Amino acid sequence: MRAALLPVAALCLNGCAADSTQTTMADSPIVRLQRAHEAARAVSLLFRPYLSPAQTARIDALGLLVDRALAAAQVAHDRASRRAALTDAAAAANAYRLATGG
């Protein structure tokens, strides 16, 4: 009975892995930055209780910068302003990731 379930389990695991890689290939840069920022934010929540209030305030401020830059990129009307907003968002996301230890 167990031997019959192994191929089914392997197919399920392969299907899950294929879904995650398939969706990231077609994503826009804005969506990729949002997902990366959300992942960094989730990791930072683990260490938040051990940080000083000053470190927490800095991380919160950097998170707001990322959110604002991503919002600006979403509402940009032309490619140049979208590219500039994405550059700002990427720089802010990098600073956020470094501040959170990622």
PDB file of N, CA and C in Angstrom:
ATOM      1  N   MET A   1       0.821  -1.191   0.000  1.00  0.00           N
ATOM      2  CA  MET A   1       0.000   0.000   0.000  1.00  0.00           C
ATOM      3  C   MET A   1       0.868   1.260   0.000  1.00  0.00           C
ATOM      4  N   ARG A   2       1.918   1.254   0.842  1.00  0.00           N
ATOM      5  CA  ARG A   2       2.789   2.432   0.901  1.00  0.00           C
ATOM      6  C   ARG A   2       3.493   2.682  -0.425  1.00  0.00           C
ATOM      7  N   ALA A   3       3.907   1.620  -1.076  1.00  0.00           N
ATOM      8  CA  ALA A   3       4.606   1.770  -2.349  1.00  0.00           C
ATOM      9  C   ALA A   3       3.717   2.419  -3.398  1.00  0.00           C
ATOM     10  N   ALA A   4       2.439   2.196  -3.320  1.00  0.00           N
ATOM     11  CA  ALA A   4       1.516   2.801  -4.280  1.00  0.00           C
ATOM     12  C   ALA A   4       1.325   4.287  -4.020  1.00  0.00           C
ATOM     13  N   LEU A   5       1.530   4.728  -2.787  1.00  0.00           N
ATOM     14  CA  LEU A   5       1.336   6.138  -2.453  1.00  0.00           C
ATOM     15  C   LEU A   5       2.551   7.005  -2.766  1.00  0.00           C
ATOM     16  N   LEU A   6       3.724   6.409  -2.880  1.00  0.00           N
ATOM     17  CA  LEU A   6       4.930   7.195  -3.139  1.00  0.00           C
ATOM     18  C   LEU A   6       4.868   7.977  -4.449  1.00  0.00           C
ATOM     19  N   PRO A   7       4.469   7.378  -5.576  1.00  0.00           N
ATOM     20  CA  PRO A   7       4.377   8.178  -6.805  1.00  0.00           C
ATOM     21  C   PRO A   7       3.359   9.313  -6.701  1.00  0.00           C
ATOM     22  N   VAL A   8       2.280   9.078  -5.975  1.00  0.00           N
ATOM     23  CA  VAL A   8       1.272  10.126  -5.806  1.00  0.00           C
ATOM     24  C   VAL A   8       1.850  11.285  -5.002  1.00  0.00           C
ATOM     25  N   ALA A   9       2.584  10.963  -3.938  1.00  0.00           N
ATOM     26  CA  ALA A   9       3.203  12.013  -3.128  1.00  0.00           C
ATOM     27  C   ALA A   9       4.231  12.789  -3.939  1.00  0.00           C
ATOM     28  N   ALA A  10       5.000  12.087  -4.751  1.00  0.00           N
ATOM     29  CA  ALA A  10       5.993  12.759  -5.588  1.00  0.00           C
ATOM     30  C   ALA A  10       5.327  13.697  -6.588  1.00  0.00           C
ATOM     31  N   LEU A  11       4.222  13.272  -7.173  1.00  0.00           N
ATOM     32  CA  LEU A  11       3.498  14.137  -8.109  1.00  0.00           C
ATOM     33  C   LEU A  11       2.955  15.376  -7.416  1.00  0.00           C
ATOM     34  N   CYS A  12       2.457  15.212  -6.201  1.00  0.00           N
ATOM     35  CA  CYS A  12       1.936  16.362  -5.456  1.00  0.00           C
ATOM     36  C   CYS A  12       3.041  17.364  -5.161  1.00  0.00           C
ATOM     37  N   LEU A  13       4.202  16.861  -4.724  1.00  0.00           N
ATOM     38  CA  LEU A  13       5.316  17.756  -4.423  1.00  0.00           C
ATOM     39  C   LEU A  13       5.825  18.446  -5.678  1.00  0.00           C
ATOM     40  N   ASN A  14       5.922  17.715  -6.770  1.00  0.00           N
ATOM     41  CA  ASN A  14       6.365  18.324  -8.022  1.00  0.00           C
ATOM     42  C   ASN A  14       5.363  19.356  -8.518  1.00  0.00           C
ATOM     43  N   GLY A  15       4.096  19.100  -8.332  1.00  0.00           N
ATOM     44  CA  GLY A  15       3.072  20.051  -8.744  1.00  0.00           C
ATOM     45  C   GLY A  15       3.149  21.339  -7.962  1.00  0.00           C
ATOM     46  N   CYS A  16       3.411  21.240  -6.661  1.00  0.00           N
ATOM     47  CA  CYS A  16       3.535  22.447  -5.836  1.00  0.00           C
ATOM     48  C   CYS A  16       4.752  23.256  -6.243  1.00  0.00           C
ATOM     49  N   ALA A  17       5.860  22.581  -6.496  1.00  0.00           N
ATOM     50  CA  ALA A  17       7.070  23.286  -6.900  1.00  0.00           C
ATOM     51  C   ALA A  17       6.893  23.934  -8.262  1.00  0.00           C
ATOM     52  N   ALA A  18       6.214  23.273  -9.174  1.00  0.00           N
ATOM     53  CA  ALA A  18       6.002  23.829 -10.511  1.00  0.00           C
ATOM     54  C   ALA A  18       5.098  25.047 -10.461  1.00  0.00           C
ATOM     55  N   ASP A  19       4.107  25.039  -9.585  1.00  0.00           N
ATOM     56  CA  ASP A  19       3.209  26.188  -9.484  1.00  0.00           C
ATOM     57  C   ASP A  19       3.949  27.431  -9.035  1.00  0.00           C
ATOM     58  N   SER A  20       4.833  27.298  -8.049  1.00  0.00           N
ATOM     59  CA  SER A  20       5.514  28.480  -7.531  1.00  0.00           C
ATOM     60  C   SER A  20       6.497  29.044  -8.545  1.00  0.00           C
ATOM     61  N   THR A  21       7.192  28.198  -9.299  1.00  0.00           N
ATOM     62  CA  THR A  21       8.129  28.718 -10.287  1.00  0.00           C
ATOM     63  C   THR A  21       7.401  29.231 -11.516  1.00  0.00           C
ATOM     64  N   GLN A  22       6.269  28.656 -11.821  1.00  0.00           N
ATOM     65  CA  GLN A  22       5.531  29.070 -13.007  1.00  0.00           C
ATOM     66  C   GLN A  22       4.959  30.471 -12.834  1.00  0.00           C
ATOM     67  N   THR A  23       4.485  30.809 -11.653  1.00  0.00           N
ATOM     68  CA  THR A  23       3.890  32.122 -11.456  1.00  0.00           C
ATOM     69  C   THR A  23       4.948  33.213 -11.396  1.00  0.00           C
ATOM     70  N   THR A  24       6.156  32.913 -10.918  1.00  0.00           N
ATOM     71  CA  THR A  24       7.165  33.955 -10.810  1.00  0.00           C
ATOM     72  C   THR A  24       7.774  34.312 -12.157  1.00  0.00           C
ATOM     73  N   MET A  25       7.714  33.421 -13.133  1.00  0.00           N
ATOM     74  CA  MET A  25       8.297  33.716 -14.428  1.00  0.00           C
ATOM     75  C   MET A  25       7.535  34.822 -15.152  1.00  0.00           C
ATOM     76  N   ALA A  26       6.234  34.911 -14.964  1.00  0.00           N
ATOM     77  CA  ALA A  26       5.417  35.864 -15.703  1.00  0.00           C
ATOM     78  C   ALA A  26       5.089  37.113 -14.894  1.00  0.00           C
ATOM     79  N   ASP A  27       5.600  37.235 -13.687  1.00  0.00           N
ATOM     80  CA  ASP A  27       5.260  38.367 -12.838  1.00  0.00           C
ATOM     81  C   ASP A  27       5.960  39.640 -13.289  1.00  0.00           C
ATOM     82  N   SER A  28       5.313  40.749 -13.024  1.00  0.00           N
ATOM     83  CA  SER A  28       5.914  42.041 -13.320  1.00  0.00           C
ATOM     84  C   SER A  28       6.942  42.374 -12.246  1.00  0.00           C
ATOM     85  N   PRO A  29       7.824  43.325 -12.514  1.00  0.00           N
ATOM     86  CA  PRO A  29       8.804  43.716 -11.495  1.00  0.00           C
ATOM     87  C   PRO A  29       8.148  44.233 -10.213  1.00  0.00           C
ATOM     88  N   ILE A  30       7.008  44.881 -10.340  1.00  0.00           N
ATOM     89  CA  ILE A  30       6.315  45.395  -9.153  1.00  0.00           C
ATOM     90  C   ILE A  30       5.871  44.242  -8.264  1.00  0.00           C
ATOM     91  N   VAL A  31       5.293  43.219  -8.872  1.00  0.00           N
ATOM     92  CA  VAL A  31       4.811  42.069  -8.101  1.00  0.00           C
ATOM     93  C   VAL A  31       5.978  41.326  -7.466  1.00  0.00           C
ATOM     94  N   ARG A  32       7.079  41.189  -8.202  1.00  0.00           N
ATOM     95  CA  ARG A  32       8.251  40.510  -7.635  1.00  0.00           C
ATOM     96  C   ARG A  32       8.810  41.275  -6.449  1.00  0.00           C
ATOM     97  N   LEU A  33       8.887  42.600  -6.563  1.00  0.00           N
ATOM     98  CA  LEU A  33       9.366  43.401  -5.436  1.00  0.00           C
ATOM     99  C   LEU A  33       8.419  43.312  -4.250  1.00  0.00           C
ATOM    100  N   GLN A  34       7.120  43.328  -4.511  1.00  0.00           N
ATOM    101  CA  GLN A  34       6.149  43.204  -3.422  1.00  0.00           C
ATOM    102  C   GLN A  34       6.297  41.875  -2.703  1.00  0.00           C
ATOM    103  N   ARG A  35       6.443  40.807  -3.459  1.00  0.00           N
ATOM    104  CA  ARG A  35       6.590  39.484  -2.846  1.00  0.00           C
ATOM    105  C   ARG A  35       7.883  39.382  -2.045  1.00  0.00           C
ATOM    106  N   ALA A  36       8.964  39.907  -2.587  1.00  0.00           N
ATOM    107  CA  ALA A  36      10.235  39.870  -1.859  1.00  0.00           C
ATOM    108  C   ALA A  36      10.148  40.690  -0.577  1.00  0.00           C
ATOM    109  N   HIS A  37       9.472  41.842  -0.661  1.00  0.00           N
ATOM    110  CA  HIS A  37       9.326  42.686   0.523  1.00  0.00           C
ATOM    111  C   HIS A  37       8.448  42.006   1.572  1.00  0.00           C
ATOM    112  N   GLU A  38       7.384  41.367   1.147  1.00  0.00           N
ATOM    113  CA  GLU A  38       6.525  40.650   2.101  1.00  0.00           C
ATOM    114  C   GLU A  38       7.274  39.496   2.761  1.00  0.00           C
ATOM    115  N   ALA A  39       8.131  38.816   2.009  1.00  0.00           N
ATOM    116  CA  ALA A  39       8.927  37.737   2.594  1.00  0.00           C
ATOM    117  C   ALA A  39       9.916  38.286   3.616  1.00  0.00           C
ATOM    118  N   ALA A  40      10.553  39.415   3.290  1.00  0.00           N
ATOM    119  CA  ALA A  40      11.480  40.033   4.242  1.00  0.00           C
ATOM    120  C   ALA A  40      10.737  40.530   5.474  1.00  0.00           C
ATOM    121  N   ARG A  41       9.545  41.058   5.270  1.00  0.00           N
ATOM    122  CA  ARG A  41       8.741  41.527   6.400  1.00  0.00           C
ATOM    123  C   ARG A  41       8.351  40.359   7.312  1.00  0.00           C
ATOM    124  N   ALA A  42       8.016  39.227   6.722  1.00  0.00           N
ATOM    125  CA  ALA A  42       7.651  38.052   7.523  1.00  0.00           C
ATOM    126  C   ALA A  42       8.829  37.564   8.357  1.00  0.00           C
ATOM    127  N   VAL A  43      10.018  37.589   7.779  1.00  0.00           N
ATOM    128  CA  VAL A  43      11.208  37.178   8.529  1.00  0.00           C
ATOM    129  C   VAL A  43      11.507  38.177   9.640  1.00  0.00           C
ATOM    130  N   SER A  44      11.328  39.460   9.355  1.00  0.00           N
ATOM    131  CA  SER A  44      11.634  40.470  10.375  1.00  0.00           C
ATOM    132  C   SER A  44      10.698  40.372  11.572  1.00  0.00           C
ATOM    133  N   LEU A  45       9.496  39.864  11.360  1.00  0.00           N
ATOM    134  CA  LEU A  45       8.564  39.708  12.479  1.00  0.00           C
ATOM    135  C   LEU A  45       9.068  38.696  13.506  1.00  0.00           C
ATOM    136  N   LEU A  46       9.882  37.753  13.059  1.00  0.00           N
ATOM    137  CA  LEU A  46      10.444  36.771  13.984  1.00  0.00           C
ATOM    138  C   LEU A  46      11.412  37.409  14.976  1.00  0.00           C
ATOM    139  N   PHE A  47      12.178  38.406  14.514  1.00  0.00           N
ATOM    140  CA  PHE A  47      13.208  39.016  15.347  1.00  0.00           C
ATOM    141  C   PHE A  47      12.759  40.306  16.011  1.00  0.00           C
ATOM    142  N   ARG A  48      11.593  40.774  15.680  1.00  0.00           N
ATOM    143  CA  ARG A  48      11.100  42.052  16.192  1.00  0.00           C
ATOM    144  C   ARG A  48      11.094  42.148  17.721  1.00  0.00           C
ATOM    145  N   PRO A  49      10.707  41.094  18.452  1.00  0.00           N
ATOM    146  CA  PRO A  49      10.699  41.210  19.917  1.00  0.00           C
ATOM    147  C   PRO A  49      12.084  41.434  20.527  1.00  0.00           C
ATOM    148  N   TYR A  50      13.137  41.105  19.802  1.00  0.00           N
ATOM    149  CA  TYR A  50      14.489  41.216  20.333  1.00  0.00           C
ATOM    150  C   TYR A  50      15.182  42.521  19.947  1.00  0.00           C
ATOM    151  N   LEU A  51      14.513  43.372  19.198  1.00  0.00           N
ATOM    152  CA  LEU A  51      15.108  44.623  18.733  1.00  0.00           C
ATOM    153  C   LEU A  51      14.797  45.763  19.688  1.00  0.00           C
ATOM    154  N   SER A  52      15.661  46.756  19.647  1.00  0.00           N
ATOM    155  CA  SER A  52      15.418  47.952  20.450  1.00  0.00           C
ATOM    156  C   SER A  52      14.318  48.783  19.791  1.00  0.00           C
ATOM    157  N   PRO A  53      13.717  49.700  20.543  1.00  0.00           N
ATOM    158  CA  PRO A  53      12.696  50.565  19.933  1.00  0.00           C
ATOM    159  C   PRO A  53      13.241  51.393  18.762  1.00  0.00           C
ATOM    160  N   ALA A  54      14.494  51.810  18.845  1.00  0.00           N
ATOM    161  CA  ALA A  54      15.084  52.586  17.752  1.00  0.00           C
ATOM    162  C   ALA A  54      15.225  51.734  16.490  1.00  0.00           C
ATOM    163  N   GLN A  55      15.655  50.488  16.656  1.00  0.00           N
ATOM    164  CA  GLN A  55      15.779  49.598  15.504  1.00  0.00           C
ATOM    165  C   GLN A  55      14.411  49.291  14.900  1.00  0.00           C
ATOM    166  N   THR A  56      13.431  49.096  15.753  1.00  0.00           N
ATOM    167  CA  THR A  56      12.076  48.828  15.279  1.00  0.00           C
ATOM    168  C   THR A  56      11.530  50.019  14.504  1.00  0.00           C
ATOM    169  N   ALA A  57      11.770  51.226  15.012  1.00  0.00           N
ATOM    170  CA  ALA A  57      11.303  52.432  14.324  1.00  0.00           C
ATOM    171  C   ALA A  57      11.986  52.585  12.965  1.00  0.00           C
ATOM    172  N   ARG A  58      13.277  52.274  12.896  1.00  0.00           N
ATOM    173  CA  ARG A  58      14.011  52.378  11.633  1.00  0.00           C
ATOM    174  C   ARG A  58      13.469  51.373  10.618  1.00  0.00           C
ATOM    175  N   ILE A  59      13.215  50.156  11.066  1.00  0.00           N
ATOM    176  CA  ILE A  59      12.681  49.130  10.171  1.00  0.00           C
ATOM    177  C   ILE A  59      11.286  49.512   9.689  1.00  0.00           C
ATOM    178  N   ASP A  60      10.474  50.058  10.583  1.00  0.00           N
ATOM    179  CA  ASP A  60       9.133  50.497  10.180  1.00  0.00           C
ATOM    180  C   ASP A  60       9.203  51.616   9.147  1.00  0.00           C
ATOM    181  N   ALA A  61      10.127  52.561   9.353  1.00  0.00           N
ATOM    182  CA  ALA A  61      10.275  53.669   8.403  1.00  0.00           C
ATOM    183  C   ALA A  61      10.738  53.164   7.036  1.00  0.00           C
ATOM    184  N   LEU A  62      11.675  52.227   7.037  1.00  0.00           N
ATOM    185  CA  LEU A  62      12.133  51.662   5.766  1.00  0.00           C
ATOM    186  C   LEU A  62      11.022  50.881   5.073  1.00  0.00           C
ATOM    187  N   GLY A  63      10.208  50.185   5.848  1.00  0.00           N
ATOM    188  CA  GLY A  63       9.068  49.469   5.268  1.00  0.00           C
ATOM    189  C   GLY A  63       8.074  50.413   4.622  1.00  0.00           C
ATOM    190  N   LEU A  64       7.844  51.558   5.267  1.00  0.00           N
ATOM    191  CA  LEU A  64       6.952  52.559   4.672  1.00  0.00           C
ATOM    192  C   LEU A  64       7.521  53.118   3.375  1.00  0.00           C
ATOM    193  N   LEU A  65       8.842  53.314   3.332  1.00  0.00           N
ATOM    194  CA  LEU A  65       9.465  53.788   2.093  1.00  0.00           C
ATOM    195  C   LEU A  65       9.252  52.792   0.952  1.00  0.00           C
ATOM    196  N   VAL A  66       9.400  51.514   1.254  1.00  0.00           N
ATOM    197  CA  VAL A  66       9.183  50.490   0.224  1.00  0.00           C
ATOM    198  C   VAL A  66       7.732  50.517  -0.239  1.00  0.00           C
ATOM    199  N   ASP A  67       6.807  50.570   0.706  1.00  0.00           N
ATOM    200  CA  ASP A  67       5.385  50.582   0.351  1.00  0.00           C
ATOM    201  C   ASP A  67       5.024  51.794  -0.500  1.00  0.00           C
ATOM    202  N   ARG A  68       5.553  52.954  -0.146  1.00  0.00           N
ATOM    203  CA  ARG A  68       5.254  54.175  -0.915  1.00  0.00           C
ATOM    204  C   ARG A  68       5.857  54.127  -2.311  1.00  0.00           C
ATOM    205  N   ALA A  69       7.087  53.623  -2.415  1.00  0.00           N
ATOM    206  CA  ALA A  69       7.717  53.537  -3.735  1.00  0.00           C
ATOM    207  C   ALA A  69       6.985  52.535  -4.626  1.00  0.00           C
ATOM    208  N   LEU A  70       6.534  51.435  -4.049  1.00  0.00           N
ATOM    209  CA  LEU A  70       5.763  50.468  -4.835  1.00  0.00           C
ATOM    210  C   LEU A  70       4.420  51.049  -5.265  1.00  0.00           C
ATOM    211  N   ALA A  71       3.786  51.810  -4.387  1.00  0.00           N
ATOM    212  CA  ALA A  71       2.521  52.457  -4.753  1.00  0.00           C
ATOM    213  C   ALA A  71       2.744  53.476  -5.865  1.00  0.00           C
ATOM    214  N   ALA A  72       3.849  54.219  -5.791  1.00  0.00           N
ATOM    215  CA  ALA A  72       4.159  55.187  -6.845  1.00  0.00           C
ATOM    216  C   ALA A  72       4.413  54.485  -8.172  1.00  0.00           C
ATOM    217  N   ALA A  73       5.056  53.327  -8.129  1.00  0.00           N
ATOM    218  CA  ALA A  73       5.304  52.576  -9.365  1.00  0.00           C
ATOM    219  C   ALA A  73       4.002  52.054  -9.966  1.00  0.00           C
ATOM    220  N   GLN A  74       3.059  51.697  -9.122  1.00  0.00           N
ATOM    221  CA  GLN A  74       1.787  51.183  -9.628  1.00  0.00           C
ATOM    222  C   GLN A  74       0.956  52.255 -10.310  1.00  0.00           C
ATOM    223  N   VAL A  75       1.031  53.485  -9.841  1.00  0.00           N
ATOM    224  CA  VAL A  75       0.200  54.547 -10.415  1.00  0.00           C
ATOM    225  C   VAL A  75       0.954  55.410 -11.421  1.00  0.00           C
ATOM    226  N   ALA A  76       2.207  55.059 -11.718  1.00  0.00           N
ATOM    227  CA  ALA A  76       2.988  55.842 -12.672  1.00  0.00           C
ATOM    228  C   ALA A  76       2.344  55.771 -14.053  1.00  0.00           C
ATOM    229  N   HIS A  77       2.355  56.903 -14.750  1.00  0.00           N
ATOM    230  CA  HIS A  77       1.679  56.987 -16.043  1.00  0.00           C
ATOM    231  C   HIS A  77       2.587  56.667 -17.224  1.00  0.00           C
ATOM    232  N   ASP A  78       3.883  56.861 -17.073  1.00  0.00           N
ATOM    233  CA  ASP A  78       4.778  56.571 -18.183  1.00  0.00           C
ATOM    234  C   ASP A  78       5.919  55.674 -17.708  1.00  0.00           C
ATOM    235  N   ARG A  79       6.667  55.156 -18.679  1.00  0.00           N
ATOM    236  CA  ARG A  79       7.726  54.200 -18.359  1.00  0.00           C
ATOM    237  C   ARG A  79       8.855  54.821 -17.548  1.00  0.00           C
ATOM    238  N   ALA A  80       9.195  56.046 -17.838  1.00  0.00           N
ATOM    239  CA  ALA A  80      10.310  56.678 -17.132  1.00  0.00           C
ATOM    240  C   ALA A  80      10.000  56.846 -15.646  1.00  0.00           C
ATOM    241  N   SER A  81       8.803  57.315 -15.340  1.00  0.00           N
ATOM    242  CA  SER A  81       8.457  57.492 -13.928  1.00  0.00           C
ATOM    243  C   SER A  81       8.281  56.144 -13.234  1.00  0.00           C
ATOM    244  N   ARG A  82       7.771  55.151 -13.961  1.00  0.00           N
ATOM    245  CA  ARG A  82       7.653  53.808 -13.373  1.00  0.00           C
ATOM    246  C   ARG A  82       9.032  53.222 -13.096  1.00  0.00           C
ATOM    247  N   ARG A  83       9.947  53.394 -14.033  1.00  0.00           N
ATOM    248  CA  ARG A  83      11.305  52.889 -13.849  1.00  0.00           C
ATOM    249  C   ARG A  83      11.981  53.580 -12.672  1.00  0.00           C
ATOM    250  N   ALA A  84      11.786  54.887 -12.545  1.00  0.00           N
ATOM    251  CA  ALA A  84      12.372  55.615 -11.416  1.00  0.00           C
ATOM    252  C   ALA A  84      11.778  55.144 -10.091  1.00  0.00           C
ATOM    253  N   ALA A  85      10.474  54.938 -10.061  1.00  0.00           N
ATOM    254  CA  ALA A  85       9.827  54.460  -8.835  1.00  0.00           C
ATOM    255  C   ALA A  85      10.278  53.044  -8.497  1.00  0.00           C
ATOM    256  N   LEU A  86      10.457  52.202  -9.505  1.00  0.00           N
ATOM    257  CA  LEU A  86      10.946  50.848  -9.258  1.00  0.00           C
ATOM    258  C   LEU A  86      12.381  50.854  -8.745  1.00  0.00           C
ATOM    259  N   THR A  87      13.191  51.771  -9.252  1.00  0.00           N
ATOM    260  CA  THR A  87      14.557  51.898  -8.753  1.00  0.00           C
ATOM    261  C   THR A  87      14.551  52.322  -7.295  1.00  0.00           C
ATOM    262  N   ASP A  88      13.701  53.292  -6.965  1.00  0.00           N
ATOM    263  CA  ASP A  88      13.568  53.721  -5.570  1.00  0.00           C
ATOM    264  C   ASP A  88      13.065  52.584  -4.685  1.00  0.00           C
ATOM    265  N   ALA A  89      12.097  51.832  -5.181  1.00  0.00           N
ATOM    266  CA  ALA A  89      11.543  50.716  -4.408  1.00  0.00           C
ATOM    267  C   ALA A  89      12.591  49.631  -4.194  1.00  0.00           C
ATOM    268  N   ALA A  90      13.378  49.344  -5.212  1.00  0.00           N
ATOM    269  CA  ALA A  90      14.418  48.324  -5.074  1.00  0.00           C
ATOM    270  C   ALA A  90      15.480  48.756  -4.072  1.00  0.00           C
ATOM    271  N   ALA A  91      15.861  50.035  -4.112  1.00  0.00           N
ATOM    272  CA  ALA A  91      16.846  50.533  -3.151  1.00  0.00           C
ATOM    273  C   ALA A  91      16.295  50.494  -1.731  1.00  0.00           C
ATOM    274  N   ALA A  92      15.042  50.893  -1.566  1.00  0.00           N
ATOM    275  CA  ALA A  92      14.423  50.859  -0.237  1.00  0.00           C
ATOM    276  C   ALA A  92      14.254  49.426   0.252  1.00  0.00           C
ATOM    277  N   ALA A  93      13.886  48.513  -0.645  1.00  0.00           N
ATOM    278  CA  ALA A  93      13.733  47.106  -0.259  1.00  0.00           C
ATOM    279  C   ALA A  93      15.070  46.500   0.137  1.00  0.00           C
ATOM    280  N   ASN A  94      16.131  46.891  -0.556  1.00  0.00           N
ATOM    281  CA  ASN A  94      17.460  46.414  -0.200  1.00  0.00           C
ATOM    282  C   ASN A  94      17.866  46.943   1.173  1.00  0.00           C
ATOM    283  N   ALA A  95      17.604  48.219   1.435  1.00  0.00           N
ATOM    284  CA  ALA A  95      17.911  48.788   2.750  1.00  0.00           C
ATOM    285  C   ALA A  95      17.090  48.110   3.843  1.00  0.00           C
ATOM    286  N   TYR A  96      15.838  47.817   3.549  1.00  0.00           N
ATOM    287  CA  TYR A  96      14.972  47.121   4.513  1.00  0.00           C
ATOM    288  C   TYR A  96      15.514  45.727   4.801  1.00  0.00           C
ATOM    289  N   ARG A  97      15.888  45.029   3.743  1.00  0.00           N
ATOM    290  CA  ARG A  97      16.416  43.677   3.909  1.00  0.00           C
ATOM    291  C   ARG A  97      17.702  43.682   4.727  1.00  0.00           C
ATOM    292  N   LEU A  98      18.580  44.641   4.468  1.00  0.00           N
ATOM    293  CA  LEU A  98      19.822  44.733   5.233  1.00  0.00           C
ATOM    294  C   LEU A  98      19.558  45.106   6.687  1.00  0.00           C
ATOM    295  N   ALA A  99      18.590  45.986   6.921  1.00  0.00           N
ATOM    296  CA  ALA A  99      18.274  46.400   8.291  1.00  0.00           C
ATOM    297  C   ALA A  99      17.651  45.271   9.098  1.00  0.00           C
ATOM    298  N   THR A 100      16.972  44.361   8.410  1.00  0.00           N
ATOM    299  CA  THR A 100      16.328  43.252   9.112  1.00  0.00           C
ATOM    300  C   THR A 100      17.219  42.018   9.177  1.00  0.00           C
ATOM    301  N   GLY A 101      18.422  42.121   8.665  1.00  0.00           N
ATOM    302  CA  GLY A 101      19.349  41.001   8.742  1.00  0.00           C
ATOM    303  C   GLY A 101      19.225  40.005   7.615  1.00  0.00           C
ATOM    304  N   GLY A 102      18.486  40.363   6.583  1.00  0.00           N
ATOM    305  CA  GLY A 102      18.295  39.442   5.453  1.00  0.00           C
ATOM    306  C   GLY A 102      19.327  39.631   4.450  1.00  0.00           C
TER     307      GLY A 102
END
